[in-house]
Coordinates of C-alpha atoms and ligand atoms in Angstrom, one line a residue:
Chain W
X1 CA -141.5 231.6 166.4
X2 CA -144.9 232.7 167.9
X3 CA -144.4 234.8 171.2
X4 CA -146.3 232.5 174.1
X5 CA -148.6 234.2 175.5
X6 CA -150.7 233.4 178.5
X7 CA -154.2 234.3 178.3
X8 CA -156.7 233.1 181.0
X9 CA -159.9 234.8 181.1
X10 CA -163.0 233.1 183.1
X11 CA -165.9 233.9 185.2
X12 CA -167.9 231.6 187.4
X13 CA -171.4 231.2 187.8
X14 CA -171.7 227.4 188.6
X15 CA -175.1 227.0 186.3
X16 CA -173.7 228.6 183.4
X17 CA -169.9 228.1 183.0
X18 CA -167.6 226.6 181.7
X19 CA -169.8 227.3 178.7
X20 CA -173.6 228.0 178.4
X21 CA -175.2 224.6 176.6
X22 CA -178.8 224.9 176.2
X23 CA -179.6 222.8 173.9
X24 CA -179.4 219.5 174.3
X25 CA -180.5 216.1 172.5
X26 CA -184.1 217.8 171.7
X27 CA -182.7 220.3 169.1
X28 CA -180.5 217.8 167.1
X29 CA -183.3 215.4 166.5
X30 CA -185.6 218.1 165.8
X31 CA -183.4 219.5 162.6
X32 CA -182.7 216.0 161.6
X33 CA -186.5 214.7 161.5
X34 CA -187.7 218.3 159.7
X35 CA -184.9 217.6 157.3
X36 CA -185.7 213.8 156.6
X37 CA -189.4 214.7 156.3
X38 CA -188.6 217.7 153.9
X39 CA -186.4 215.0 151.7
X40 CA -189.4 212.1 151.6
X41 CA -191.6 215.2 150.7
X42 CA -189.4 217.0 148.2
X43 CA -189.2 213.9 146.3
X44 CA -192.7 212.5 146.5
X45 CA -193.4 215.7 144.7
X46 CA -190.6 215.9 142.4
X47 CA -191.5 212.6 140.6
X48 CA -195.9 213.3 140.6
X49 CA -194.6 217.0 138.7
X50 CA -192.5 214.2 136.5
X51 CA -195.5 212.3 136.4
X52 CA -193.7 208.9 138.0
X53 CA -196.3 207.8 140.4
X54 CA -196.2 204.8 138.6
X55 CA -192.2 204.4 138.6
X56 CA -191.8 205.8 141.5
X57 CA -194.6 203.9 143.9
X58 CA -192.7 203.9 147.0
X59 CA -191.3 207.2 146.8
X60 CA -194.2 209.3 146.0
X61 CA -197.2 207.0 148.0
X62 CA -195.7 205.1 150.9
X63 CA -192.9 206.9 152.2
X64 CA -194.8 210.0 152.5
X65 CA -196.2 208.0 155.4
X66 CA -193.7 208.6 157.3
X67 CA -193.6 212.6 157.2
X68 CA -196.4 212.7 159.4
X69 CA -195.1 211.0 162.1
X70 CA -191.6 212.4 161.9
X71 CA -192.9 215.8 161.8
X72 CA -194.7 215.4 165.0
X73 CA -191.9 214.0 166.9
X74 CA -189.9 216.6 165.8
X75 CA -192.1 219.1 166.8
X76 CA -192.8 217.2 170.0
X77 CA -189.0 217.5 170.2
X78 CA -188.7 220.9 170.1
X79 CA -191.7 221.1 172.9
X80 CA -189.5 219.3 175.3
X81 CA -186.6 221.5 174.5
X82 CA -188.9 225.0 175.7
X83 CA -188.2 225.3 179.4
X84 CA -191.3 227.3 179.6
X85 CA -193.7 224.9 177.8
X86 CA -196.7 226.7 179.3
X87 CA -196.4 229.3 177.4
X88 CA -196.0 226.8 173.9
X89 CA -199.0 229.0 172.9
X90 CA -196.9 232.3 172.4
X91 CA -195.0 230.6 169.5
X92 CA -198.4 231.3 167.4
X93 CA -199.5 234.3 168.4
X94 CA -197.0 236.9 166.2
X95 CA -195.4 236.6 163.4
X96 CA -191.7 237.2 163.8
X97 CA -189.9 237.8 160.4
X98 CA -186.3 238.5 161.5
X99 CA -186.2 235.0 163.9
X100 CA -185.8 231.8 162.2
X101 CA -187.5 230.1 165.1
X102 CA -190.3 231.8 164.4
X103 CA -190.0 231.0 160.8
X104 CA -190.1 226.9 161.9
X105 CA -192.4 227.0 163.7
X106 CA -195.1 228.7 161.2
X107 CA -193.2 226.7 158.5
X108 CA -194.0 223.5 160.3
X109 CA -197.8 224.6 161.0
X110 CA -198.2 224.5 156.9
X111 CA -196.3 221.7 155.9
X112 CA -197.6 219.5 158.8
X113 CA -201.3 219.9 157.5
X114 CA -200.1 219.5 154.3
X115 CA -198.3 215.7 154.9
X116 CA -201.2 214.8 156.4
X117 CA -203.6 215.6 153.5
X118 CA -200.9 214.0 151.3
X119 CA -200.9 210.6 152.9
X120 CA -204.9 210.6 153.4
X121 CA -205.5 211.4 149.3
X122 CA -203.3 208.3 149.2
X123 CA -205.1 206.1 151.6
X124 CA -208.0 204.3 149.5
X125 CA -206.0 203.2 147.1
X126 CA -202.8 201.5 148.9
X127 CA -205.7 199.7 151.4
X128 CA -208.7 199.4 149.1
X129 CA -210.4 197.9 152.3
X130 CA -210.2 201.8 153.9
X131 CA -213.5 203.5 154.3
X132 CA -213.7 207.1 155.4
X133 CA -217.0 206.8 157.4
X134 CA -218.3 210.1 156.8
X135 CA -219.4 211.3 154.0
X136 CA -217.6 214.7 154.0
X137 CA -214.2 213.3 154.8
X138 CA -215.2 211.2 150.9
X139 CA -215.1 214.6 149.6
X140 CA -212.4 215.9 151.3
X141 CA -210.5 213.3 149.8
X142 CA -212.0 213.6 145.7
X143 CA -210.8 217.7 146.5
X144 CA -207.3 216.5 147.7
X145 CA -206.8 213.9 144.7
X146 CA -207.4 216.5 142.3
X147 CA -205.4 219.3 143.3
X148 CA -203.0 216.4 143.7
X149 CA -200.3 218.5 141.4
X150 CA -201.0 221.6 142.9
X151 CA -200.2 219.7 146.3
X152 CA -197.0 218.3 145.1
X153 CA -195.7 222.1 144.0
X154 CA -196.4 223.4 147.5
X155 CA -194.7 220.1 149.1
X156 CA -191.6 221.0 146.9
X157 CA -191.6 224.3 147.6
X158 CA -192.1 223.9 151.3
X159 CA -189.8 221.0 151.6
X160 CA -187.2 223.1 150.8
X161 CA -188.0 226.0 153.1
X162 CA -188.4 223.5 155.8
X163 CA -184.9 222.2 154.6
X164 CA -183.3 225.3 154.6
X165 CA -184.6 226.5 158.0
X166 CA -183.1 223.3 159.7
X167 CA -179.8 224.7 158.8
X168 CA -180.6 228.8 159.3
X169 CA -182.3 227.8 163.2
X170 CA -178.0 227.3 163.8
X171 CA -176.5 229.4 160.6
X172 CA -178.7 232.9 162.4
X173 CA -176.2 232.8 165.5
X174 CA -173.2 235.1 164.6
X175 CA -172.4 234.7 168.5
X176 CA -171.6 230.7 168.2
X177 CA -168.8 230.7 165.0
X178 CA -168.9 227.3 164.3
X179 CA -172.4 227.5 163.5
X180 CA -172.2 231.1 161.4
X181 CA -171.4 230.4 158.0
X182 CA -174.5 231.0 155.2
X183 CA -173.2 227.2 153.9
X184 CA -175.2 225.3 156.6
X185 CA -178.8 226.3 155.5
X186 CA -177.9 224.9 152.3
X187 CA -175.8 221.6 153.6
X188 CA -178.3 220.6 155.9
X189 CA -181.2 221.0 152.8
X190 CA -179.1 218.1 151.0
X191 CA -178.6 216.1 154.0
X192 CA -182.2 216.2 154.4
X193 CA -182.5 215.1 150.8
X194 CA -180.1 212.3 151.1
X195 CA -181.5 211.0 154.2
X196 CA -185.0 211.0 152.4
X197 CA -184.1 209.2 149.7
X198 CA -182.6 206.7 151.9
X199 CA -185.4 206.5 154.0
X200 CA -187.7 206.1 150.1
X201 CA -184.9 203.4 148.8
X202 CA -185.0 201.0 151.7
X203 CA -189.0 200.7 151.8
X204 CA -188.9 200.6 148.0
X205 CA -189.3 197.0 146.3
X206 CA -188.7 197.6 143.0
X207 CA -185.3 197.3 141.3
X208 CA -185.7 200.1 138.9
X209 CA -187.1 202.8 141.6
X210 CA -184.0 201.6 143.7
X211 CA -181.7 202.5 141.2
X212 CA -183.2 205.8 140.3
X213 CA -183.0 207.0 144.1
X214 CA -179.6 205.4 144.5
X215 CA -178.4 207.7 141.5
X216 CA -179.6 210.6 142.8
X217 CA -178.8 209.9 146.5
X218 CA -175.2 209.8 145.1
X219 CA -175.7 213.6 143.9
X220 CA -176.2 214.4 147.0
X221 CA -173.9 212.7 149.0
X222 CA -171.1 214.1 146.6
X223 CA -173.1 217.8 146.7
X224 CA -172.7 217.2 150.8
X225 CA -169.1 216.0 150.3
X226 CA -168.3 219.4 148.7
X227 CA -170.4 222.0 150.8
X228 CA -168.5 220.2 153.9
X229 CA -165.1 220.7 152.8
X230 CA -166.0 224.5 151.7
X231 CA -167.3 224.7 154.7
X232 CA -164.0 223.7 156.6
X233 CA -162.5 225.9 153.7
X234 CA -164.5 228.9 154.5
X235 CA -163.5 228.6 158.3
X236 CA -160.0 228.1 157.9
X237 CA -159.9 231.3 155.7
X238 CA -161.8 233.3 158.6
X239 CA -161.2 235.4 161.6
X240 CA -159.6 233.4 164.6
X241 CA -162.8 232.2 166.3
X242 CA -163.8 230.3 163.4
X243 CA -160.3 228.8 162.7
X244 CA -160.7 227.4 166.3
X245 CA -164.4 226.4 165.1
X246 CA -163.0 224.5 162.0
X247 CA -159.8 222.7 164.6
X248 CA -162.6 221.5 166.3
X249 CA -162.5 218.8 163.6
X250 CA -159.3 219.0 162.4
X251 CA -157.9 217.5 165.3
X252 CA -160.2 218.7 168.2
X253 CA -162.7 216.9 171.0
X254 CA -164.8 216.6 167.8
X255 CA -162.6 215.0 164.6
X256 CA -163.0 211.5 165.5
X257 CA -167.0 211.0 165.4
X258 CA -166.9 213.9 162.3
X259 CA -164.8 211.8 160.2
X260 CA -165.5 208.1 161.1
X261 CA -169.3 208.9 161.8
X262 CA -170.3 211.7 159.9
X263 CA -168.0 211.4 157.2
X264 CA -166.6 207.9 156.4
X265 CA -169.2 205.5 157.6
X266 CA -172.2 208.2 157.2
X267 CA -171.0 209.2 153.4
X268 CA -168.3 207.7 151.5
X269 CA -169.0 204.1 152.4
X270 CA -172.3 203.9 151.9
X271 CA -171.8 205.4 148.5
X272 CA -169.2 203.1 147.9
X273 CA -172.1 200.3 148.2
X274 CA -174.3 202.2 146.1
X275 CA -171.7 202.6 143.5
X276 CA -170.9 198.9 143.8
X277 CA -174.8 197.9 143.4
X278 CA -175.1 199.9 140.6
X279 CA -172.2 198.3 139.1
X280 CA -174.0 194.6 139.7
X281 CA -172.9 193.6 143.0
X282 CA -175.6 192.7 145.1
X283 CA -175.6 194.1 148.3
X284 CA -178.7 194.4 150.7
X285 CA -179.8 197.9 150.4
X286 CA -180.7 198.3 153.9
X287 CA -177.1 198.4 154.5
X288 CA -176.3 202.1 152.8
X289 CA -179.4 203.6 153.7
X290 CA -178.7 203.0 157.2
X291 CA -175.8 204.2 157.1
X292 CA -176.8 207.4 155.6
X293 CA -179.7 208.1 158.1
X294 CA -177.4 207.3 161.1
X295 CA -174.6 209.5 159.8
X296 CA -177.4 212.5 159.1
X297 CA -178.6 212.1 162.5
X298 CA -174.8 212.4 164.0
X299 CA -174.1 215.0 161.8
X300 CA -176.9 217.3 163.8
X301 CA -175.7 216.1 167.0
X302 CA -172.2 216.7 166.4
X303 CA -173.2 220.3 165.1
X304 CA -175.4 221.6 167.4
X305 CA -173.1 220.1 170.5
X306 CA -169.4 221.6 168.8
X307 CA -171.4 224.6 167.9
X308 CA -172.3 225.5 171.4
X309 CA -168.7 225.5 172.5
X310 CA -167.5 228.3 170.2
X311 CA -167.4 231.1 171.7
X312 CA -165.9 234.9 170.4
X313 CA -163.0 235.2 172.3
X314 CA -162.5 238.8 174.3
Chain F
X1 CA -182.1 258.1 175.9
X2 CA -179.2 255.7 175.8
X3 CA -178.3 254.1 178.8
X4 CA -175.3 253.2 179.4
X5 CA -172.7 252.3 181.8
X6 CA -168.6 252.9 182.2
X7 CA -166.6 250.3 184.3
X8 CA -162.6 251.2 185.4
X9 CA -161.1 248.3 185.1
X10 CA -158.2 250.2 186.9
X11 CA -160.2 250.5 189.7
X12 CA -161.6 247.3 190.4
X13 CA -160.7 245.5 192.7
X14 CA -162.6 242.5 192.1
X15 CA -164.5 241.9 195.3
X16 CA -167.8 240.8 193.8
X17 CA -170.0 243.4 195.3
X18 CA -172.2 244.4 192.5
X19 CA -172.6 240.8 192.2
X20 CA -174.5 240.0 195.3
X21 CA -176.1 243.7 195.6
X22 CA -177.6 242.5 192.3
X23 CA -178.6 239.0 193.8
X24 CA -180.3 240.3 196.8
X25 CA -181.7 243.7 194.2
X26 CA -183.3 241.0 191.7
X27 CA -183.9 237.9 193.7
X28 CA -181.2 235.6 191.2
X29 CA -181.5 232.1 192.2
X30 CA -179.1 230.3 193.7
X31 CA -176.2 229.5 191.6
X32 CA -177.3 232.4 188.7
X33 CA -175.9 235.8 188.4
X34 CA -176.9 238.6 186.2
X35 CA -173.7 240.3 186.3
X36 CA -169.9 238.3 187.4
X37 CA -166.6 239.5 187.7
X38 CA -164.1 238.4 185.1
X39 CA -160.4 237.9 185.9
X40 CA -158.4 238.6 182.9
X41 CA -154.9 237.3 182.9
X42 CA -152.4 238.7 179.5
X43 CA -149.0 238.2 179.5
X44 CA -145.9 235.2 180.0
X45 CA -144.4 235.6 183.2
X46 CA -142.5 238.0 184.1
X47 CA -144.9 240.5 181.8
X48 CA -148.5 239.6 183.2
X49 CA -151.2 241.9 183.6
X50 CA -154.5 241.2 185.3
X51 CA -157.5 242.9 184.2
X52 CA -160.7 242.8 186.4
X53 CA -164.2 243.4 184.6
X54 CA -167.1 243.5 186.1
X55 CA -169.9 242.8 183.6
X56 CA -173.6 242.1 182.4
X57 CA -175.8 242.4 179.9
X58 CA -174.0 245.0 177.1
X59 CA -177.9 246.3 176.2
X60 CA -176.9 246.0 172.8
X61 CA -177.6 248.7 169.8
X62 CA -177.9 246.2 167.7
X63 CA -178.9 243.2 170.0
X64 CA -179.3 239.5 168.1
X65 CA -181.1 238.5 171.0
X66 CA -184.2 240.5 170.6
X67 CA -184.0 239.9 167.0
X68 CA -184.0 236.3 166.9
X69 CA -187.0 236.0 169.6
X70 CA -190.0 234.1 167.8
X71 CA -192.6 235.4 170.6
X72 CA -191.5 239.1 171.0
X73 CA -190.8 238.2 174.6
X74 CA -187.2 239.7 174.3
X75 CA -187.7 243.5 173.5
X76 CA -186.3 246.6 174.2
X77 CA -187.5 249.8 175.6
X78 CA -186.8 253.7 176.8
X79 CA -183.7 254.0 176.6
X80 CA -182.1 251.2 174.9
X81 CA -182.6 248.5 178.1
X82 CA -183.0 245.0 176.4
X83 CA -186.0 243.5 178.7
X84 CA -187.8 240.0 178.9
X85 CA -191.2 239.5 179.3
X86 CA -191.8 236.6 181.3
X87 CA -195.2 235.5 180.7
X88 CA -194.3 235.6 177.2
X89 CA -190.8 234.0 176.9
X90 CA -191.3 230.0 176.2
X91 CA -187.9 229.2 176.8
X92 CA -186.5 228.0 173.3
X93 CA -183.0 229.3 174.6
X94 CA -182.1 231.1 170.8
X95 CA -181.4 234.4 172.5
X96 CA -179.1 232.5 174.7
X97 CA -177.0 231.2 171.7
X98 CA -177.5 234.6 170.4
X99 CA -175.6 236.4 173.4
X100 CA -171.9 236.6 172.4
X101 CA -171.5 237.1 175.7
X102 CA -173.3 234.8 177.6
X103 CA -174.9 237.5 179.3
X104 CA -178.5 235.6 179.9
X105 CA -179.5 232.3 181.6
X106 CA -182.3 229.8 181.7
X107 CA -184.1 230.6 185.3
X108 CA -185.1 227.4 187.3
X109 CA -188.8 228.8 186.8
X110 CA -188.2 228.1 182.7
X111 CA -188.7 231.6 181.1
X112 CA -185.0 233.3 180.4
X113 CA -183.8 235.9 182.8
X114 CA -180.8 239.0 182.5
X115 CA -179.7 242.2 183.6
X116 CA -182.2 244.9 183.0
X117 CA -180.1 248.0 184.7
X118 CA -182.3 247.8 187.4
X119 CA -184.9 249.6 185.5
X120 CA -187.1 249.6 188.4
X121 CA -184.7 251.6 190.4
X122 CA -184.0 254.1 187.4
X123 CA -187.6 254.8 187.4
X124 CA -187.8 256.3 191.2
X125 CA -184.5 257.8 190.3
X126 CA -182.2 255.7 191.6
X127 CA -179.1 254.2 189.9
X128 CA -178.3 250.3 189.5
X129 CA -178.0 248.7 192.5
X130 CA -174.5 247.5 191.2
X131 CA -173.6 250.4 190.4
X132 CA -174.9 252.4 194.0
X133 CA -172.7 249.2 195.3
X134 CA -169.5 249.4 194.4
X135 CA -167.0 250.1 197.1
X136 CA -164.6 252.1 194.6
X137 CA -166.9 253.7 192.5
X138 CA -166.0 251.7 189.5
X139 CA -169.5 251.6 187.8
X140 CA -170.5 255.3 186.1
X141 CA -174.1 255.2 184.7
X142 CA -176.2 257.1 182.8
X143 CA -177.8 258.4 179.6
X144 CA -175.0 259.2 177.0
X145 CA -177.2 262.0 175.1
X146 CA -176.9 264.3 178.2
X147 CA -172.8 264.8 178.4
X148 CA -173.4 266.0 182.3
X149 CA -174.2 261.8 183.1
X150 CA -171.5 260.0 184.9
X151 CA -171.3 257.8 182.0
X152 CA -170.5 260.8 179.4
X153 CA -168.2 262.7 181.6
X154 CA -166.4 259.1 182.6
X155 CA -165.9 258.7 179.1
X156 CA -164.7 262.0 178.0
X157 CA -161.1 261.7 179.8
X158 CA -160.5 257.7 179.5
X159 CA -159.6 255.3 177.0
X160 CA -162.0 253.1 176.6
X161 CA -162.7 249.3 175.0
X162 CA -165.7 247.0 174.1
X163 CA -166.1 243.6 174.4
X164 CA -165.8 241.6 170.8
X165 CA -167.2 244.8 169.1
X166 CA -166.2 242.4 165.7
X167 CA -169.3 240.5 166.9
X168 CA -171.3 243.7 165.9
X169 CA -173.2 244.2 168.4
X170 CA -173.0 247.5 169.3
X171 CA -172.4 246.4 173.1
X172 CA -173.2 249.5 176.0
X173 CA -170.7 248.5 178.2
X174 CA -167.3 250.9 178.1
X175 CA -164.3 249.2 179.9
X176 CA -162.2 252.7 180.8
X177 CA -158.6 251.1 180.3
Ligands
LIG401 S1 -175.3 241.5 175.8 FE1 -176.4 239.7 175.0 S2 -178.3 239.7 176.0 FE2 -177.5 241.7 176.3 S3 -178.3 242.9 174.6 FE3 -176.3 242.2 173.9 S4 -176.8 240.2 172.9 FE4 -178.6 240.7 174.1
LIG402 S1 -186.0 231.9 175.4 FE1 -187.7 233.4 175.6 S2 -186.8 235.4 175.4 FE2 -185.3 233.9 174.6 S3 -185.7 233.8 172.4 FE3 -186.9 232.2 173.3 S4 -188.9 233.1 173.8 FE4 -187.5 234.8 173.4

């Protein structure tokens, strides 16, 4: 039998305690659209490499669309989170190697351009009506089109920095434990993927593209299934503050939107339907990819709010 | 340099002095503090101790919270004191999450505000105004290269703790035990 102990420690500064949260709803939906947008992107260039355009319409032409737009709500996002907005401005002024904010922030200044150019090289021939007006913007375009592959190596590449970094931004923190483990940079990379290829299968309308994305949505659902529990693993196995991190979901404040939001209906059933439509049920594909981009997007929330309740203990 | 301050927990008595010197010192806003008085409570009844710490910003030697800083705002200088700039913070709140010990808050005016040992004072040769303060002469401050400082000779005689030193750190506050 343990010995009980009593141990009450506690300070009170009314704006502060019980426990500093300063991040709010901003930060969450600022990792998940950077992740979704490095998803669409790491697989509209994945399949032009492959040379799929043709195959793979949807994915590589029209979902790209929506990187634009999700990248500059998610940076609008983080905008609103800055308490001194002002002084936005400072963000781009150095170069600071050892903060990963700093790191997003440049990271997002390349690939934001870069989405942009993407889409445009697309734009004449998904609306053949669409006329540039000026002549050098018509030349801008012929440029883009043919460094086309070039494009699609720098949109991998930087999908999966920007991938990456959505997890890292948390992972960097040794002071908040839940949120310390070298896992999450890589587990919030392949939620990003899933979430893109979710966002690719529902806009796509062909049968064949459907099922290439569903297959390899179902990697990464079972990729995430695995990085979660070695996540949990890797706490449990850990110093005090991160087995306290880890009961958070294992019966904490936290376990019932993890596993029936996060986990059941933002994982295993939609890849249950997947499985089944693959199999030749027919089931409206909305349905799973829904569920996958509403799970993603509770998944950030629930991280970023648990996260900012561990504490080190002293 | 390192700056760095001792704190008897044996002879605090809690009263919250260097908390309001440092209010009035630093014009803190309403409702913020840069340094608070923790009440520790170890023990099951009849065994319980109580432990009081007055504390702040550790000054870290190896401080997370300059480090993860994207505009350099968070910096440190002469002797070890970790400083913000204000007019250069934006507010992003990472070197709040980076704090293990919650030792800097958002200020109503939006740039990130915390303890900076009164640097101001040191520099007409004063000591902290928490320090200068304290009723019992808990707080012993100074540079811990020169063993004649309060804060070396304070530590030569005493046990002495850390806070979460596993959270590496390298925190300047010594809690004589
Ligand atoms: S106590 Fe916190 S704010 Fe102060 S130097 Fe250490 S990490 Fe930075
Ligand atoms: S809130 Fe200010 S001082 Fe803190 S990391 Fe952000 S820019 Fe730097």
């Amino acid at each position: 039998m343990m010995k009980e102990e009593l141990f009450i420690s506690g300070r009170n500064i009314p704006n502060v305690d019980p426990y500093l949260n300063i991040w709010h709803w901003q930060i969450p939906i600022y990792l998940y659209l950077g992740g979704l947008a490095a998803g669409i992107m790491f697989f509209a260039g994945y399949f032009t490499i492959m040379r799929k355009e043709k195959d793979m319409e949807t994915t590589v032409k029209w979902a790209p669309f929506l990187v634009p737009g999700a990248l500059v709500v998610g940076l609008f996002a983080l905008f609103l989170d800055l308490k001194h907005q002002l002084y936005f401005w400072r963000l781009y002024t150095t170069i600071r190697l050892e903060s990963p904010m700093s790191w997003g922030a440049w990271t997002l200044m390349l690939v934001t351009p870069l989405s942009f150019i993407w889409v445009a090289s697309y734009m004449k021939e998904l609306f053949p009506k669409w006329d540039w007006k000026f002549n050098i913007l018509n030349k801008a375009e012929a440029l883009a089109i043919k460094y086309r592959k070039s494009m699609a190596w720098a949109m991998m590449l930087l999908a999966v920095v920007l991938g990456v970094y959505t997890g890292i931004l948390l992972s960097a923190f040794n002071a908040r434990p839940l949120w310390n483990t070298s896992v999450l940079g890589i587990l919030f990379l392949t939620s990003g993927l899933s979430t893109g290829l979710a966002a690719s299968m529902w806009m796509s309308k062909s049968k064949y593209e459907r099922k290439v994305l569903s297959r390899l949505d179902l990697i990464m659902i079972g990729i995430e299934l695995f990085l979660i529990i070695h996540m949990l693993m890797g706490f449990l196995a850990a110093s005090e503050v991160q087995i306290e991190a880890a009961h958070l979901f294992l019966g904490g404040e936290f376990t019932v939107v993890f596993w029936v939001f996060v986990i059941i209906l933002g994982l295993v059933f939609p890849a249950t339907l997947e499985v089944l439509e693959l199999k030749g049920f027919h089931i409206p594909v909305w349905i799973p990819a829904l569920l996958i981009l509403i799970g993603g997007l509770v998944f950030r929330f629930v991280m970023v709010e648990a996260g900012q309740i561990t504490r080190f203990l002293y | 340099m390192r700056y760095a301050m001792a704190i008897d927990t044996k002879k605090c008595v809690g009263c919250g002095d260097c908390v309001v010197a440092c209010q009035t010192e630093n014009n803190v806003p309403h409702g913020y503090c840069r340094d608070w008085i923790v009440e520790n409570v170890v023990g099951s009844y009849p065994n319980v101790e109580i432990e009081l710490r007055s504390e702040r910003c550790n000054h870290c030697d190896n401080s997370p919270c300059v480090r993860c800083c994207p505009t350099g705002a968070s910096h440190i200088v002469e002797g070890g004191i970790v400083k913000v700039t204000h007019n250069m913070c934006i507010g992003c709140g990472a070197c709040i999450q980076s704090c293990p010990y919650d030792a800097r808050y958002s200020h109503p005016d939006g740039y990130v505000d915390k303890c900076t040992f009164c640097d101001h004072r040191l520099a007409k040769g004063q000591s902290p105004a928490c320090v200068a303060v304290c009723p019992t002469n808990c707080l012993y401050f100074g540079d811990l290269e020169d063993p004649n400082s309060d804060v070396s000779k304070a530590l030569k005689n005493r046990k002495w703790k850390v806070l979460a030193p596993e959270a590496g750190t390298k925190p300047q506050l010594y809690f004589l035990t």
